[in-house]
Amino acid sequence: MKKLLLLSVLIALLSCGSNNVSTFATEETATKYANTITPLDLKKHLYIFASAEFEGRKTGEPGQKKAAEYLKNFYIQHNIVSPYGGNDYYQTIPTEHLLPGLNPSENVVAYIEGSEKPEEIIVISAHYDHLGMNNDKIYFGADDDGSGNVAILEIAEAFQKAVNDGNGPKRSMLFLHVTGEEKGLLGSKYYTNFPIFPLENTVTNLNMDMIGRVDDKHINNPNFVYLIGSDKLSTELHELSEEINDKFTQLDLDYSYNNEDDPNRYYYRSDHYNFAKNNIPIIFYFNGTHEDYHKTSDTPDKINYEVLAKRAKLSFLYCLGSSQ
Ligand SMILES: [Zn+2]
């Protein structure tokens, strides 16, 4: 009931077109912060994150460690704190929680404390590991899931700007870059088994895994995203997601893969599922499959940065709206 009330307050604020810029929930302020998420910034990060330097970011390998360092340095530079405090942005996963033969690995975490309900947490996640290298060939993983990681960086930066202006979210945000996804959702499994914040207080998980491309079905309408899971555990989540998109981003929300009968079963195949199985409502944002999926040709030049920015904005604005 509480969420429904919050939803109607947000909609009332949006629909009256208030020009009270000190209220985070107004259309004007929401747009202002969302617009700091730009195609150019996403591109700049992704050309580094999915470069040869990171060697395909294989779990436990030097390339993954470099990617973790890149994420951590971004948060330090932007004064976005760690939930652990200090410069410790890693949730280290001991080898016994990984597969045999893997080196220890780490989730990367950053945090913005809510102003009024800091104990309530929204987790925004993406996996930053990928397939590594095969002989001399690098699996760059630009879409899978470099796209989700750079989106989180930009979302976190937008939130921090809002905080700096005194317009921060009322609920807390945890930015969670998980490792070990390609090995079996291991990083998100570890997080939900050993959560930094109690799962009872974790109100939503938004997971982005492959959000930078346009699949064949939408070749003539790239302004889309597949949403999976939004209505499974919470109708409020689904309704607010729709409202926010209608108001701000106007993406074509494609629910084809949300069907229980869909043979791909994507609802069960990325990190959000570890939250969903703990009864936490989730939204999985996804661009569908393409010919470069899990190939060395998944490179940053093939990303549609305009639509990546829109999808990141949708996720940011959802957090903003649901946090009021
Ligand atoms: Zn992935």
Coordinates of C-alpha atoms and ligand atoms in Angstrom, one line a residue:
M1 CA 0.0 0.0 0.0
K2 CA 2.8 2.3 0.8
K3 CA 4.3 2.0 -2.6
L4 CA 0.9 2.7 -4.3
L5 CA 0.6 5.9 -2.3
L6 CA 4.1 6.9 -3.3
L7 CA 3.3 6.2 -6.9
S8 CA 0.3 8.4 -6.9
V9 CA 2.3 11.2 -5.2
L10 CA 5.0 11.0 -7.9
I11 CA 2.4 11.0 -10.7
A12 CA 0.7 14.0 -9.2
L13 CA 3.9 15.8 -9.0
L14 CA 4.8 14.9 -12.6
S15 CA 1.4 15.7 -14.0
C16 CA 1.0 19.1 -12.4
G17 CA 4.2 20.3 -14.1
S18 CA 5.5 21.9 -10.9
N19 CA 8.5 24.2 -11.4
N20 CA 9.7 23.6 -7.8
V21 CA 13.2 22.6 -8.7
S22 CA 14.1 21.7 -5.2
T23 CA 11.8 18.7 -5.3
F24 CA 13.6 15.8 -6.8
A25 CA 10.4 14.2 -8.2
T26 CA 9.5 17.0 -10.5
E27 CA 9.7 16.4 -14.2
E28 CA 12.2 19.2 -14.6
T29 CA 14.7 18.0 -12.0
A30 CA 14.3 14.4 -13.1
T31 CA 15.1 15.3 -16.7
K32 CA 18.0 17.5 -15.6
Y33 CA 19.8 14.6 -13.9
A34 CA 18.8 12.0 -16.4
N35 CA 20.3 14.1 -19.2
T36 CA 23.7 13.9 -17.6
I37 CA 23.7 10.3 -18.9
T38 CA 25.0 10.8 -22.4
P39 CA 25.9 8.6 -25.3
L40 CA 29.4 10.2 -25.4
D41 CA 30.2 9.4 -21.8
L42 CA 29.0 5.8 -22.2
K43 CA 31.1 5.4 -25.3
K44 CA 34.2 6.8 -23.6
H45 CA 33.9 4.3 -20.8
L46 CA 33.0 1.3 -22.9
Y47 CA 35.9 1.7 -25.3
I48 CA 38.2 1.3 -22.3
F49 CA 36.1 -1.3 -20.4
A50 CA 35.8 -3.5 -23.4
S51 CA 39.4 -2.9 -24.7
A52 CA 42.2 -5.4 -25.1
E53 CA 43.8 -4.1 -21.9
F54 CA 41.1 -5.9 -19.9
E55 CA 41.7 -9.2 -21.7
G56 CA 38.0 -10.3 -21.7
R57 CA 37.6 -9.9 -17.9
K58 CA 37.6 -13.6 -17.1
T59 CA 36.7 -14.3 -13.5
G60 CA 39.7 -14.3 -11.2
E61 CA 42.2 -13.4 -14.0
P62 CA 44.3 -10.2 -14.3
G63 CA 41.9 -8.6 -16.9
Q64 CA 39.0 -8.9 -14.4
K65 CA 41.1 -7.3 -11.7
K66 CA 41.9 -4.4 -14.0
A67 CA 38.2 -3.9 -14.7
A68 CA 37.4 -4.0 -11.0
E69 CA 40.1 -1.3 -10.5
Y70 CA 38.6 0.8 -13.2
L71 CA 35.2 0.7 -11.6
K72 CA 36.6 1.4 -8.1
N73 CA 38.6 4.4 -9.4
F74 CA 35.6 5.8 -11.1
Y75 CA 33.7 5.8 -7.8
I76 CA 36.6 7.3 -5.9
Q77 CA 37.0 10.1 -8.5
H78 CA 33.3 10.9 -8.3
N79 CA 33.1 10.9 -4.5
I80 CA 30.7 8.0 -4.5
V81 CA 31.4 6.1 -1.4
S82 CA 31.7 2.4 -0.6
P83 CA 29.2 0.7 1.7
Y84 CA 32.2 -0.6 3.6
G85 CA 33.7 2.9 4.0
G86 CA 37.2 4.0 3.0
N87 CA 38.6 2.8 -0.2
D88 CA 37.4 -0.8 0.1
Y89 CA 35.0 -1.2 -2.8
Y90 CA 35.4 -5.0 -3.1
Q91 CA 33.2 -7.7 -1.7
T92 CA 35.8 -10.5 -2.0
I93 CA 34.5 -14.0 -2.8
P94 CA 36.6 -16.8 -1.4
T95 CA 37.5 -19.7 -3.7
E96 CA 35.1 -22.1 -1.9
H97 CA 32.2 -20.0 -3.2
L98 CA 33.5 -20.2 -6.8
L99 CA 34.1 -23.1 -9.1
P100 CA 37.1 -25.4 -8.7
G101 CA 40.1 -23.9 -10.4
L102 CA 39.1 -20.3 -10.2
N103 CA 41.1 -17.7 -8.3
P104 CA 39.4 -15.6 -5.7
S105 CA 37.3 -12.9 -7.3
E106 CA 35.3 -9.9 -6.2
N107 CA 32.1 -8.0 -6.6
V108 CA 32.6 -4.2 -6.8
V109 CA 30.1 -2.1 -4.7
A110 CA 29.3 1.5 -4.3
Y111 CA 26.6 3.3 -2.4
I112 CA 24.5 6.3 -2.1
E113 CA 22.6 6.7 1.2
G114 CA 18.9 7.6 1.1
S115 CA 17.9 10.8 2.7
E116 CA 14.7 9.6 4.4
K117 CA 14.6 5.9 4.2
P118 CA 18.2 4.9 4.2
E119 CA 17.5 1.4 5.4
E120 CA 15.5 0.6 2.2
I121 CA 17.9 -0.5 -0.6
I122 CA 17.5 -0.5 -4.3
V123 CA 20.2 -2.7 -5.9
I124 CA 21.3 -1.8 -9.5
S125 CA 23.4 -4.7 -10.9
A126 CA 25.4 -5.8 -13.9
H127 CA 28.1 -8.5 -14.3
Y128 CA 31.5 -7.2 -15.2
D129 CA 33.2 -10.6 -15.9
H130 CA 33.2 -12.1 -19.4
L131 CA 34.8 -15.0 -21.2
G132 CA 38.5 -13.9 -21.2
M133 CA 40.8 -15.1 -24.0
N134 CA 41.2 -18.1 -26.2
N135 CA 44.8 -18.4 -27.4
D136 CA 45.4 -14.8 -28.6
K137 CA 41.8 -13.9 -29.2
I138 CA 40.0 -11.7 -26.8
Y139 CA 36.3 -11.9 -25.9
F140 CA 35.7 -8.1 -25.5
G141 CA 32.2 -8.4 -24.1
A142 CA 31.2 -4.9 -25.1
D143 CA 27.5 -5.7 -25.0
D144 CA 27.8 -8.6 -22.6
D145 CA 28.0 -6.9 -20.2
G146 CA 30.2 -3.9 -20.7
S147 CA 27.1 -2.0 -21.6
G148 CA 25.4 -2.7 -18.3
N149 CA 28.5 -1.6 -16.3
V150 CA 29.0 1.7 -18.0
A151 CA 25.3 2.4 -17.6
I152 CA 25.6 1.8 -13.9
L153 CA 28.6 4.2 -13.7
E154 CA 26.6 6.9 -15.5
I155 CA 23.5 6.3 -13.3
A156 CA 25.6 6.5 -10.1
E157 CA 27.2 9.7 -11.4
A158 CA 23.7 11.2 -12.1
F159 CA 22.6 10.3 -8.6
Q160 CA 25.7 11.8 -7.0
K161 CA 25.0 15.1 -8.9
A162 CA 21.5 15.1 -7.4
V163 CA 22.9 14.4 -4.0
N164 CA 25.4 17.3 -4.3
D165 CA 22.4 19.6 -5.1
G166 CA 20.5 18.4 -2.1
N167 CA 18.1 16.4 -4.3
G168 CA 19.3 12.9 -3.5
P169 CA 17.1 9.8 -3.4
K170 CA 15.1 9.0 -0.3
R171 CA 15.9 5.3 -0.5
S172 CA 19.5 4.1 -0.6
M173 CA 21.1 2.9 -3.9
L174 CA 23.6 0.0 -4.0
F175 CA 25.6 -0.1 -7.3
L176 CA 26.6 -3.8 -7.6
H177 CA 29.0 -5.0 -10.3
V178 CA 29.1 -8.8 -9.9
T179 CA 31.7 -11.2 -11.0
G180 CA 31.4 -14.9 -12.0
E181 CA 28.2 -14.5 -14.0
E182 CA 29.5 -16.4 -17.0
K183 CA 30.5 -19.2 -14.6
G184 CA 27.0 -19.6 -13.3
L185 CA 25.7 -16.4 -11.6
L186 CA 28.3 -16.9 -8.9
G187 CA 28.8 -13.2 -7.8
S188 CA 25.2 -12.5 -7.4
K189 CA 24.7 -15.8 -5.6
Y190 CA 27.4 -14.8 -3.2
Y191 CA 25.9 -11.4 -2.7
T192 CA 22.5 -12.7 -1.9
N193 CA 23.9 -15.4 0.4
F194 CA 26.1 -12.8 2.2
P195 CA 24.3 -9.5 1.6
I196 CA 25.9 -6.2 2.6
F197 CA 22.4 -4.9 3.5
P198 CA 19.6 -7.3 4.7
L199 CA 17.6 -8.8 1.9
E200 CA 14.4 -8.0 3.9
N201 CA 15.2 -4.3 3.3
T202 CA 16.1 -4.8 -0.3
V203 CA 13.1 -3.5 -2.1
T204 CA 14.1 -4.0 -5.8
N205 CA 16.8 -5.2 -8.0
L206 CA 17.3 -3.7 -11.5
N207 CA 19.6 -5.8 -13.5
M208 CA 21.1 -4.8 -16.9
D209 CA 22.8 -7.5 -18.9
M210 CA 23.3 -6.7 -22.6
I211 CA 21.6 -3.3 -23.1
G212 CA 23.7 -1.7 -25.9
R213 CA 22.6 -3.5 -29.1
V214 CA 19.6 -3.7 -31.4
D215 CA 18.4 -7.2 -32.4
D216 CA 17.1 -8.2 -35.8
K217 CA 13.4 -7.9 -34.7
H218 CA 13.9 -4.2 -34.0
I219 CA 16.2 -3.2 -36.8
N220 CA 13.7 -0.7 -38.0
N221 CA 12.8 0.5 -34.5
P222 CA 15.9 0.6 -32.4
N223 CA 14.1 2.6 -29.7
F224 CA 13.2 -0.4 -27.6
V225 CA 14.2 -2.6 -24.7
Y226 CA 13.0 -6.0 -23.6
L227 CA 11.7 -6.0 -20.0
I228 CA 11.6 -9.3 -18.1
G229 CA 10.2 -10.0 -14.7
S230 CA 8.7 -6.6 -13.9
D231 CA 5.2 -8.0 -13.2
K232 CA 6.2 -11.3 -11.6
L233 CA 6.5 -10.3 -7.9
S234 CA 5.0 -6.8 -7.9
T235 CA 2.4 -5.2 -10.0
E236 CA 3.5 -1.8 -8.5
L237 CA 6.9 -2.2 -9.9
H238 CA 5.5 -2.9 -13.3
E239 CA 3.1 0.0 -13.3
L240 CA 5.6 2.5 -12.1
S241 CA 8.1 1.3 -14.7
E242 CA 5.5 1.8 -17.4
E243 CA 4.5 5.3 -16.1
I244 CA 8.1 6.4 -16.0
N245 CA 8.7 5.3 -19.5
D246 CA 5.6 6.9 -20.8
K247 CA 6.5 10.2 -19.2
F248 CA 10.2 10.4 -20.0
T249 CA 11.9 7.8 -22.2
Q250 CA 9.2 6.5 -24.6
L251 CA 11.0 3.4 -25.4
D252 CA 9.0 0.5 -26.9
L253 CA 8.9 -1.9 -24.0
D254 CA 8.9 -5.4 -25.4
Y255 CA 7.6 -8.1 -23.1
S256 CA 8.1 -11.0 -25.5
Y257 CA 10.6 -12.7 -23.3
N258 CA 8.6 -12.2 -20.2
N259 CA 6.2 -14.9 -21.2
E260 CA 6.5 -18.0 -18.9
D261 CA 6.3 -20.2 -21.9
D262 CA 9.2 -18.5 -23.7
P263 CA 11.8 -21.3 -24.3
N264 CA 14.7 -19.0 -23.7
R265 CA 13.8 -18.7 -20.0
Y266 CA 15.8 -15.4 -19.6
Y267 CA 14.1 -14.8 -16.3
Y268 CA 16.3 -17.5 -14.8
R269 CA 19.5 -16.8 -16.7
S270 CA 21.1 -13.6 -15.3
D271 CA 21.9 -12.2 -11.9
H272 CA 18.5 -10.8 -11.1
Y273 CA 17.3 -14.4 -10.6
N274 CA 19.3 -14.7 -7.3
F275 CA 17.3 -11.7 -6.0
A276 CA 14.0 -12.9 -7.4
K277 CA 14.3 -16.3 -5.8
N278 CA 14.6 -14.4 -2.5
N279 CA 11.3 -12.8 -3.3
I280 CA 12.8 -9.4 -4.2
P281 CA 11.0 -7.8 -7.2
I282 CA 13.3 -7.4 -10.2
I283 CA 13.4 -5.9 -13.6
F284 CA 15.8 -7.4 -16.1
Y285 CA 16.7 -5.0 -19.0
F286 CA 17.9 -6.7 -22.1
N287 CA 18.5 -6.1 -25.8
G288 CA 17.9 -9.6 -27.1
T289 CA 20.5 -11.8 -28.8
H290 CA 22.6 -11.1 -31.8
E291 CA 25.2 -12.7 -34.0
D292 CA 28.1 -11.5 -31.8
Y293 CA 26.8 -13.0 -28.6
H294 CA 29.7 -14.8 -26.8
K295 CA 32.0 -14.2 -29.7
T296 CA 35.2 -12.2 -30.1
S297 CA 33.3 -9.9 -32.3
D298 CA 31.2 -8.4 -29.4
T299 CA 33.1 -5.1 -29.7
P300 CA 32.3 -1.5 -28.7
D301 CA 32.0 -0.2 -32.3
K302 CA 28.7 -2.2 -32.6
I303 CA 26.9 -0.6 -29.7
N304 CA 24.1 1.9 -30.4
Y305 CA 25.1 4.5 -27.8
E306 CA 21.9 6.6 -28.3
V307 CA 19.7 3.7 -27.3
L308 CA 22.1 2.6 -24.5
A309 CA 21.7 6.1 -23.0
K310 CA 17.9 5.9 -23.2
R311 CA 17.9 2.5 -21.5
A312 CA 20.2 3.7 -18.8
K313 CA 18.0 6.8 -18.3
L314 CA 14.9 4.6 -17.9
S315 CA 16.6 2.6 -15.2
F316 CA 17.8 5.8 -13.5
L317 CA 14.4 7.4 -13.6
Y318 CA 12.7 4.3 -12.3
C319 CA 15.0 4.4 -9.2
L320 CA 14.3 8.1 -8.9
G321 CA 10.6 7.7 -9.1
S322 CA 10.3 4.7 -6.8
S323 CA 12.5 6.4 -4.3
Q324 CA 10.1 9.3 -3.7
Ligands
ZN1 ZN 25.8 -11.4 -19.7

